[in-house]
CSV table of C-alpha atoms in Angstrom, one decimal:
chain,number,residue,atom,x,y,z
J,1023,ASP,CA,0.5,163.0,68.8
J,1024,TRP,CA,3.4,161.5,68.0
J,1025,ASP,CA,4.2,163.9,64.5
J,1026,HIS,CA,4.3,167.2,67.4
J,1027,PHE,CA,6.2,165.2,69.8
J,1028,VAL,CA,9.4,164.6,68.0
J,1029,ASN,CA,8.9,168.2,66.2
J,1030,ASN,CA,9.1,169.8,69.4
J,1031,THR,CA,12.9,170.6,69.1
J,1032,LYS,CA,13.7,171.5,72.5
J,1033,LEU,CA,12.2,168.4,74.2
J,1034,ILE,CA,13.1,166.2,71.1
J,1035,ASN,CA,17.3,167.5,72.4
J,1036,GLN,CA,16.4,167.3,75.9
J,1037,LEU,CA,15.7,163.4,75.1
J,1038,ARG,CA,17.8,162.7,72.0
J,1039,ALA,CA,21.8,161.2,72.6
J,1040,PRO,CA,24.0,162.6,70.0
J,1041,ASN,CA,23.2,161.9,66.3
J,1042,GLY,CA,24.3,159.0,64.9
J,1043,SER,CA,24.2,157.0,68.7
J,1044,TRP,CA,22.4,153.4,68.7
J,1045,GLU,CA,20.7,154.1,72.2
J,1046,ASN,CA,18.2,156.6,70.8
J,1047,TYR,CA,16.2,153.7,68.5
J,1048,LEU,CA,15.4,151.7,72.2
J,1049,LYS,CA,14.5,155.1,73.2
J,1050,GLY,CA,12.6,155.9,70.1
J,1051,ALA,CA,10.6,152.5,70.3
J,1052,TYR,CA,10.0,153.3,74.1
J,1053,LEU,CA,8.7,157.0,73.7
J,1054,ARG,CA,6.5,156.0,70.4
J,1055,LEU,CA,5.0,152.9,72.8
J,1056,LEU,CA,4.2,155.4,75.6
J,1057,ASN,CA,2.8,158.0,73.5
J,1058,LYS,CA,0.7,155.0,72.1
J,1059,PHE,CA,-0.3,154.3,75.1
J,1060,GLN,CA,-0.8,157.1,76.9
J,1061,THR,CA,-3.6,155.8,79.7
J,1062,GLN,CA,-1.0,152.7,80.2
J,1063,ILE,CA,1.9,152.3,82.8
J,1064,ILE,CA,4.7,151.4,80.2
J,1065,TYR,CA,7.2,149.4,81.9
J,1066,GLY,CA,10.6,149.5,80.5
J,1067,ALA,CA,13.3,146.8,80.2
J,1068,ASN,CA,16.9,145.8,81.1
J,1069,LEU,CA,17.9,144.9,77.4
J,1070,CYS,CA,21.6,143.1,76.5
J,1071,VAL,CA,21.4,143.6,72.8
J,1072,LYS,CA,24.0,141.5,70.3
J,1073,GLY,CA,23.9,141.2,66.5
J,1074,ASN,CA,25.3,140.2,63.7
J,1075,ILE,CA,23.4,142.7,60.7
J,1076,PRO,CA,26.9,144.9,59.9
J,1077,ILE,CA,26.1,148.3,61.4
J,1078,ALA,CA,25.7,151.2,59.2
J,1079,SER,CA,25.5,149.5,56.2
J,1080,GLY,CA,22.6,149.8,54.3
J,1081,LEU,CA,21.6,146.7,55.5
J,1082,SER,CA,18.5,147.5,58.0
J,1083,SER,CA,20.0,146.8,61.3
J,1084,SER,CA,18.5,150.4,62.9
J,1085,SER,CA,15.2,149.3,62.1
J,1086,ALA,CA,16.3,145.3,63.3
J,1087,LEU,CA,16.8,147.2,66.7
J,1088,THR,CA,13.7,149.2,66.9
J,1089,VAL,CA,11.6,145.8,65.9
J,1090,GLY,CA,13.7,144.0,68.3
J,1091,ALA,CA,13.1,146.5,71.2
J,1092,LEU,CA,9.5,147.7,70.7
J,1093,LYS,CA,8.2,144.1,69.9
J,1094,THR,CA,10.1,143.0,73.3
J,1095,ILE,CA,8.9,146.0,75.3
J,1096,SER,CA,5.3,145.3,74.3
J,1097,TYR,CA,5.5,141.4,75.0
J,1098,LEU,CA,6.7,142.4,78.1
J,1099,ASN,CA,3.8,144.5,78.8
J,1100,ASN,CA,0.6,142.2,77.1
J,1101,LEU,CA,0.0,144.7,74.6
J,1102,ASN,CA,-0.7,142.3,71.9
J,1103,LEU,CA,0.3,144.3,68.6
J,1104,SER,CA,-1.3,143.1,65.5
J,1105,GLU,CA,1.6,142.8,62.7
J,1106,ASP,CA,0.7,146.0,60.9
J,1107,THR,CA,0.6,148.2,63.8
J,1108,LEU,CA,4.0,146.5,65.2
J,1109,ILE,CA,5.0,147.4,61.6
J,1110,ASN,CA,4.0,151.1,61.6
J,1111,LEU,CA,4.7,151.6,65.5
J,1112,CYS,CA,8.1,150.4,64.6
J,1113,ALA,CA,8.8,153.0,61.5
J,1114,GLU,CA,7.1,155.4,63.3
J,1115,ALA,CA,9.9,155.1,66.1
J,1116,GLU,CA,12.4,155.7,63.7
J,1117,TRP,CA,11.2,159.3,63.7
J,1118,PHE,CA,12.8,160.5,67.2
J,1119,VAL,CA,16.1,159.5,65.7
J,1120,GLY,CA,15.5,162.3,62.9
J,1121,THR,CA,15.0,160.1,59.9
J,1122,ARG,CA,11.8,160.2,58.1
J,1123,GLY,CA,11.4,157.3,56.5
J,1124,GLY,CA,8.9,154.2,55.7
J,1125,ALA,CA,7.9,150.8,57.1
J,1126,ALA,CA,9.4,148.4,54.3
J,1127,ASP,CA,12.8,147.4,56.1
J,1128,HIS,CA,10.2,147.1,59.4
J,1129,ALA,CA,7.7,144.9,57.3
J,1130,ALA,CA,10.8,142.3,56.1
J,1131,ILE,CA,12.1,142.3,59.4
J,1132,VAL,CA,9.0,141.2,61.3
J,1133,LEU,CA,6.6,139.1,58.1
J,1134,ALA,CA,10.1,137.6,56.7
J,1135,LYS,CA,9.4,133.6,56.1
J,1136,LYS,CA,12.3,131.0,55.4
J,1137,ASN,CA,13.2,130.7,51.9
J,1138,LYS,CA,10.3,133.0,50.4
J,1139,VAL,CA,9.8,136.6,48.9
J,1140,LEU,CA,7.1,138.7,50.2
J,1141,HIS,CA,5.0,141.0,48.0
J,1142,VAL,CA,3.8,143.7,51.0
J,1143,LYS,CA,0.8,146.4,50.2
J,1144,PHE,CA,0.6,149.4,52.8
J,1145,PHE,CA,-2.4,151.4,53.0
J,1146,GLU,CA,-4.3,149.0,53.4
J,1147,PHE,CA,-1.4,146.4,54.9
J,1148,GLU,CA,-1.8,143.6,53.1
J,1149,VAL,CA,0.9,140.6,52.4
J,1150,ILE,CA,-0.3,140.0,48.5
J,1151,SER,CA,1.5,136.9,47.9
J,1152,GLN,CA,5.1,135.0,48.6
J,1153,VAL,CA,7.1,133.3,46.1
J,1154,SER,CA,9.8,130.6,47.2
J,1155,PHE,CA,13.1,132.4,46.2
J,1156,PRO,CA,14.9,130.2,43.5
J,1157,MET,CA,17.1,127.3,45.3
J,1158,PHE,CA,19.5,127.4,42.4
J,1159,PHE,CA,20.2,130.7,42.9
J,1160,ASP,CA,22.1,132.8,45.7
J,1161,LEU,CA,21.7,136.5,46.8
J,1162,LEU,CA,25.0,137.6,47.7
J,1163,VAL,CA,25.6,141.0,49.4
J,1164,CYS,CA,29.2,142.8,48.9
J,1165,ASP,CA,30.2,145.5,51.8
J,1166,THR,CA,32.0,148.3,50.8
J,1167,ASN,CA,33.1,149.2,54.4
J,1168,ILE,CA,31.6,152.5,53.5
J,1169,VAL,CA,30.0,153.4,56.1
J,1170,ALA,CA,26.0,154.4,55.8
J,1171,ASP,CA,25.4,156.4,58.5
J,1172,LYS,CA,21.7,157.9,57.8
J,1173,SER,CA,21.1,158.9,61.8
J,1174,GLY,CA,24.5,160.9,61.6
J,1175,SER,CA,26.7,162.2,59.1
J,1176,LYS,CA,23.9,161.3,56.0
J,1177,LYS,CA,21.2,162.3,57.5
J,1178,ASP,CA,20.2,165.8,55.7
J,1179,GLU,CA,20.8,163.8,52.7
J,1180,TYR,CA,18.8,161.4,53.3
J,1181,ASN,CA,15.5,163.3,54.3
J,1182,GLN,CA,16.5,165.7,51.3
J,1183,LYS,CA,15.2,162.9,49.2
J,1184,VAL,CA,12.1,161.8,51.5
J,1185,LEU,CA,11.5,165.2,51.2
J,1186,ALA,CA,11.6,165.7,47.1
J,1187,TYR,CA,9.1,162.9,47.3
J,1188,GLU,CA,6.6,164.7,49.6
J,1189,LEU,CA,7.2,168.0,47.9
J,1190,GLY,CA,6.6,166.7,44.1
J,1191,PHE,CA,3.7,164.8,45.2
J,1192,LYS,CA,2.0,168.4,46.5
J,1193,PHE,CA,2.8,169.3,42.9
J,1194,ILE,CA,1.4,166.9,41.4
J,1195,LYS,CA,-2.0,167.4,43.1
J,1196,LYS,CA,-1.8,170.4,42.7
J,1197,ILE,CA,-1.3,169.8,38.6
J,1198,LEU,CA,-4.1,167.6,39.1
J,1199,PRO,CA,-6.4,168.9,41.0
J,1200,SER,CA,-9.4,166.5,39.8
J,1201,ALA,CA,-7.8,163.7,40.3
J,1202,SER,CA,-7.1,164.6,43.8
J,1203,ASN,CA,-9.5,162.1,45.5
J,1204,ASN,CA,-7.8,159.0,43.5
J,1205,LEU,CA,-4.4,160.8,45.2
J,1206,ARG,CA,-3.8,159.8,48.8
J,1207,TYR,CA,0.4,158.3,48.1
J,1208,LEU,CA,2.8,158.3,45.7
J,1209,ARG,CA,2.2,155.3,43.9
J,1210,ASP,CA,-1.2,156.0,43.3
J,1211,VAL,CA,0.7,158.1,40.6
J,1212,SER,CA,-0.3,155.5,37.6
J,1213,PRO,CA,-1.7,155.6,33.9
J,1214,ASP,CA,-3.7,152.8,35.9
J,1215,ASN,CA,-4.9,154.7,38.8
J,1216,LEU,CA,-5.3,157.8,37.1
J,1217,LYS,CA,-7.0,156.6,33.9
J,1218,LEU,CA,-4.2,158.0,31.9
J,1219,PRO,CA,-2.8,157.2,29.2
J,1220,LEU,CA,1.5,156.8,30.3
J,1221,LYS,CA,2.1,159.8,27.3
J,1222,ASP,CA,-0.4,162.3,29.4
J,1223,LEU,CA,1.1,161.5,32.9
J,1224,LEU,CA,4.5,162.2,31.3
J,1225,ARG,CA,2.7,165.1,30.4
J,1226,TYR,CA,1.8,166.4,33.9
J,1227,LEU,CA,5.1,165.2,35.1
J,1228,ASN,CA,6.8,167.8,32.9
J,1229,GLU,CA,5.1,171.0,35.0
J,1230,VAL,CA,6.9,169.7,38.3
J,1231,PRO,CA,9.5,171.4,38.0
J,1232,GLU,CA,12.9,170.0,38.0
J,1233,TYR,CA,13.9,171.4,41.2
J,1234,ILE,CA,13.4,174.4,43.4
J,1235,LEU,CA,15.4,176.5,45.5
J,1236,PHE,CA,15.1,176.0,49.6
J,1237,GLN,CA,14.6,179.6,50.0
J,1238,GLU,CA,11.3,179.2,48.1
J,1239,LEU,CA,9.5,177.1,50.1
J,1240,SER,CA,7.3,180.6,51.0
J,1241,ASP,CA,7.0,180.8,47.8
J,1242,TYR,CA,5.5,177.9,46.7
J,1243,PHE,CA,3.4,176.3,49.7
J,1244,GLY,CA,3.0,179.9,51.8
J,1245,ASP,CA,2.1,178.9,55.5
J,1246,GLU,CA,2.9,175.2,54.8
J,1247,ALA,CA,6.4,176.1,54.9
J,1248,SER,CA,7.0,176.4,58.0
J,1249,GLN,CA,6.1,172.9,59.7
J,1250,ILE,CA,8.0,171.4,55.7
J,1251,ILE,CA,10.4,173.1,57.7
J,1252,GLU,CA,10.5,171.7,61.3
J,1253,LYS,CA,9.1,168.1,60.1
J,1254,TYR,CA,12.6,167.9,58.5
J,1255,ASN,CA,14.9,169.8,60.4
J,1256,PHE,CA,17.9,170.0,58.5
J,1257,ILE,CA,21.3,170.5,60.3
J,1258,SER,CA,22.6,172.1,56.5
J,1259,PRO,CA,19.5,172.6,54.4
J,1260,PRO,CA,20.0,172.1,50.6
J,1261,SER,CA,20.3,174.8,48.3
J,1262,LYS,CA,18.2,172.9,46.5
J,1263,ILE,CA,15.1,170.5,45.8
J,1264,HIS,CA,15.4,168.4,42.7
J,1265,LEU,CA,11.6,167.4,42.6
J,1266,ARG,CA,11.3,165.7,38.7
J,1267,LYS,CA,13.5,162.9,39.0
J,1268,ILE,CA,13.3,161.9,42.2
J,1269,LEU,CA,9.1,161.6,41.9
J,1270,LEU,CA,10.0,159.7,38.5
J,1271,TYR,CA,11.9,157.4,40.2
J,1272,GLY,CA,9.3,156.9,42.7
J,1273,ILE,CA,6.8,156.4,40.8
J,1274,SER,CA,8.6,153.8,38.3
J,1275,GLU,CA,9.7,152.0,41.4
J,1276,CYS,CA,6.5,151.2,42.0
J,1277,GLN,CA,5.9,149.4,39.4
J,1278,ARG,CA,8.7,148.0,39.0
J,1279,SER,CA,8.2,145.9,42.7
J,1280,LYS,CA,5.0,144.6,41.0
J,1281,LEU,CA,6.6,143.3,38.2
J,1282,PHE,CA,9.2,141.8,40.3
J,1283,ILE,CA,7.2,139.5,42.0
J,1284,GLU,CA,5.2,138.9,38.8
J,1285,ALA,CA,8.7,137.5,37.0
J,1286,LEU,CA,9.7,135.5,40.6
J,1287,LYS,CA,6.5,133.6,39.9
J,1288,HIS,CA,7.3,132.8,36.3
J,1289,LYS,CA,11.2,131.9,36.4
J,1290,ASN,CA,11.4,135.5,33.5
J,1291,PHE,CA,14.9,135.7,35.4
J,1292,LYS,CA,15.6,137.8,32.7
J,1293,GLN,CA,13.0,139.9,33.7
J,1294,ILE,CA,14.7,140.2,36.7
J,1295,GLY,CA,17.9,141.3,35.8
J,1296,THR,CA,16.6,144.1,33.9
J,1297,LEU,CA,14.3,145.6,36.1
J,1298,MET,CA,17.0,145.7,39.0
J,1299,LYS,CA,19.5,147.6,36.1
J,1300,LEU,CA,16.7,149.8,35.9
J,1301,SER,CA,16.3,150.1,39.7
J,1302,HIS,CA,20.2,150.8,40.2
J,1303,ASP,CA,20.9,153.3,37.4
J,1304,GLY,CA,18.2,155.5,39.2
J,1305,ASP,CA,20.6,155.4,41.8
J,1306,ARG,CA,23.8,155.4,40.5
J,1307,LYS,CA,26.8,158.1,40.4
J,1308,PHE,CA,28.8,157.0,38.7
J,1309,ILE,CA,29.5,154.2,35.6
J,1310,PHE,CA,32.4,152.1,34.9
J,1311,ASP,CA,33.7,151.6,31.2
J,1312,SER,CA,35.2,147.3,30.1
J,1313,ASP,CA,38.5,149.4,31.2
J,1314,ASP,CA,37.7,150.7,34.7
J,1315,LYS,CA,37.3,154.2,33.7
J,1316,LEU,CA,35.1,156.3,35.6
J,1317,ARG,CA,32.4,158.7,34.2
J,1318,TYR,CA,29.5,160.9,36.1
J,1319,TYR,CA,25.8,159.4,35.6
J,1320,ASN,CA,23.9,161.5,34.4
J,1321,ASN,CA,20.4,161.3,36.0
J,1322,ASN,CA,18.5,164.3,35.1
J,1323,ILE,CA,15.2,164.1,33.8
J,1324,SER,CA,14.5,166.9,31.2
J,1325,ASN,CA,11.2,168.0,29.2
J,1326,LYS,CA,13.0,166.6,26.3
J,1327,LEU,CA,13.7,163.2,27.5
J,1328,LEU,CA,10.3,162.5,28.3
J,1329,ARG,CA,8.5,163.9,25.1
J,1330,GLU,CA,11.3,161.5,23.5
J,1331,ASN,CA,10.3,158.4,25.4
J,1332,SER,CA,6.9,158.4,25.9
J,1333,GLU,CA,6.2,155.1,23.8
J,1334,LYS,CA,8.3,153.6,26.8
J,1335,SER,CA,6.2,151.8,29.6
J,1336,LEU,CA,6.6,153.6,32.9
J,1337,TYR,CA,8.8,150.6,34.6
J,1338,GLN,CA,11.7,151.5,32.1
J,1339,PHE,CA,12.3,155.1,33.2
J,1340,SER,CA,15.1,154.7,35.9
J,1341,GLY,CA,14.4,158.3,37.4
J,1342,GLY,CA,17.3,159.7,39.6
J,1343,TYR,CA,17.5,158.8,43.0
J,1344,GLY,CA,21.4,159.2,42.9
J,1345,CYS,CA,21.7,157.7,46.4
J,1346,SER,CA,24.6,155.5,45.6
J,1347,ILE,CA,28.4,155.7,45.4
J,1348,LYS,CA,31.4,154.7,42.9
J,1349,GLU,CA,32.5,152.1,45.0
J,1350,ILE,CA,28.5,150.3,45.0
J,1351,ASP,CA,28.3,151.0,41.5
J,1352,PHE,CA,31.4,149.9,40.4
J,1353,ILE,CA,30.7,146.1,42.0
J,1354,VAL,CA,27.4,146.0,40.0
J,1355,ASP,CA,29.2,147.2,36.7
J,1356,LYS,CA,32.0,144.6,37.3
J,1357,ALA,CA,29.2,142.1,38.6
J,1358,LEU,CA,27.0,142.3,35.6
J,1359,ASN,CA,30.3,141.0,33.2
J,1360,VAL,CA,30.6,138.0,35.5
J,1361,PRO,CA,28.7,134.7,34.0
J,1362,GLY,CA,25.9,133.4,36.0
J,1363,VAL,CA,24.4,136.4,37.2
J,1364,ILE,CA,21.4,137.3,36.7
J,1365,GLY,CA,21.2,141.4,38.7
J,1366,ALA,CA,22.9,143.8,40.3
J,1367,GLN,CA,21.8,146.5,42.4
J,1368,LEU,CA,22.5,148.9,45.0
J,1369,SER,CA,20.8,147.0,48.8
J,1370,GLY,CA,19.2,149.7,51.5
J,1371,ALA,CA,19.4,153.1,51.5
J,1372,GLY,CA,22.6,154.6,50.3
J,1373,TYR,CA,25.2,156.8,51.1
J,1374,GLY,CA,27.3,153.9,51.6
J,1375,GLY,CA,26.9,150.4,52.4
J,1376,CYS,CA,25.8,147.7,49.9
J,1377,ALA,CA,25.3,146.1,47.4
J,1378,MET,CA,23.4,142.6,45.9
J,1379,ILE,CA,23.9,140.0,43.5
J,1380,ILE,CA,22.0,137.2,42.2
J,1381,VAL,CA,23.8,135.1,40.9
J,1382,ARG,CA,23.4,131.2,39.7
J,1383,LYS,CA,24.6,128.7,42.5
J,1384,ASN,CA,27.1,127.3,39.8
J,1385,PHE,CA,29.0,130.9,38.9
J,1386,THR,CA,29.4,131.7,43.3
J,1387,GLU,CA,32.8,131.5,43.5
J,1388,GLN,CA,33.9,132.8,40.5
J,1389,LEU,CA,31.9,136.0,41.1
J,1390,ILE,CA,33.0,136.5,44.5
J,1391,SER,CA,37.0,135.4,43.5
J,1392,GLU,CA,37.3,137.8,40.4
J,1393,LEU,CA,34.8,140.8,42.3
J,1394,LYS,CA,37.0,140.7,45.6
J,1395,LYS,CA,39.9,140.9,43.3
J,1396,LYS,CA,38.4,143.8,40.9
J,1397,TYR,CA,37.8,145.7,44.2
J,1398,TYR,CA,41.0,145.9,46.1
J,1399,ASN,CA,42.6,146.5,42.8
J,1400,PHE,CA,40.6,149.3,42.5
J,1401,PHE,CA,40.2,150.7,46.1
J,1402,ASN,CA,43.0,149.2,47.6
J,1403,SER,CA,40.3,147.7,50.0
J,1404,LYS,CA,39.1,144.5,50.6
J,1405,LEU,CA,35.2,143.6,50.1
J,1406,LYS,CA,33.3,141.6,52.2
J,1407,ILE,CA,30.6,139.1,50.9
J,1408,TYR,CA,28.0,137.3,52.7
J,1409,ASN,CA,25.9,134.6,50.8
J,1410,ILE,CA,22.4,135.1,52.1
J,1411,THR,CA,19.4,133.3,52.7
J,1412,PRO,CA,15.7,134.1,53.4
J,1413,VAL,CA,14.7,133.1,57.1
J,1414,ASN,CA,12.1,134.0,59.5
J,1415,GLY,CA,11.0,136.9,60.8
J,1416,ALA,CA,11.9,138.5,64.5
J,1417,SER,CA,10.5,136.0,67.3
J,1418,ILE,CA,9.8,135.8,71.1
J,1419,TYR,CA,11.6,133.5,72.6
J,1420,ASN,CA,10.8,132.9,76.4
J,1421,LEU,CA,13.5,131.4,78.5
J,1422,GLY,CA,11.7,132.3,81.9
C-alpha cells in the first residue's frame, strides 16, 4: 500500500530529489495516482508551473502545487475523482516528500468559495457550513521573509509535533480502555464525545507524560516502536518528545475551530479575537512587552496548572504546540495594540512564514504603516503585507 511504499527508504531515496526540492511534490502527486490506480495506465504530462503564493512562507504553496498537479493529471487521465477523494490523495501524496501532515490545506484549496469561510469535517468528509466573510473587515497576511521549509531543514521539527499527537493519542487510549470504541481520532478526545466532565478529562490528561525520551519508545510501545521510527524517518531524532502540552493544544484547537465558525455566523467579533489569541498562545515562543522587551513564553502544562484551571472550558486551554518564531510573535503582539484589530495569530505550519490579522477596513492603512515601521526598527528587515480576499478553489481551464 501507499504507506508501505513511502516507508521504503531505499526506494524513496532513489526516486526523491534532495530535501526541499519542489519537484518532489509533483512526483508525489503522480506516484500517488499510480499507486491508487494500479490496474490502469496513468499517463504523465509536460507541466509549466507559475504561481504567486510566496514559497516556504506557511501559505500552503506546496499543497497548492500538489493539488494542481494531481488534479491536472487525474483530469488528463479521465479519472473523475470526487472532491473528498482528491483531497485525501493530495494529502497522502505529500507523504512522499517526507512530511506527515493532514488534509486541511488541500481541502481549503479544492473547496474554497468566493468571499466565504468554510467549516469542513473529516472522517466522514463533510462541508458542514459556509459563512460569508464580513465585508467591513480585511484579512492581512504579514510575511516575515523567514523561510518555513518544512520539507527541508524544518522537516524533523514539523514531524516531531505530528509524532507527539500520535503518541499522545495512544496514551489516552491506554488510559481510557473502556472508551476505545469512541476514540478513533484525536478530535474524539472531548467531554461531549466521552460523556465526561472536563475535570475528569483533565485528570486523565494528567496521566499522559509531559514528555518521553526518544530512546524510550520501545519501552512504552514495544515492537510498534520500530514502525513508528520507520514512519517518521528522522534525520536527527529528537531527544525528548513533548506529549501533554501538544496533545492539549490539538484537543482544544478542535473545540476552538467549532466555536470560531459559530462566532462568525453570529458576528461575535470579540469571541473571534479571543479564539485567535488562545490559538496563537498555543503556538507562541516569545512574548513582547509594551517597551519591546522580549521574554520566553512558558507553555508547559503541569499537573498543578490543570488542577488549578479545572473550571475553565476546554477551548480556553491554549496548550503548547510551540511552532511560532519571535518575528511572528512580535507582529501578533504589536497588531493587537492597534485600534480596529479584531485578532491576530500565526498562519500555517510555523517555523517561519506569516502571521494573519483581521482588522476593520477603516484601520487597515494605519495598521500596515505601524507594523512595517515597528518591524523594520526592531528586526532591520522589511515586512511584506498582503490584503487577502477569499476566492474560488482549484479549477480546470481547458484551452484546447
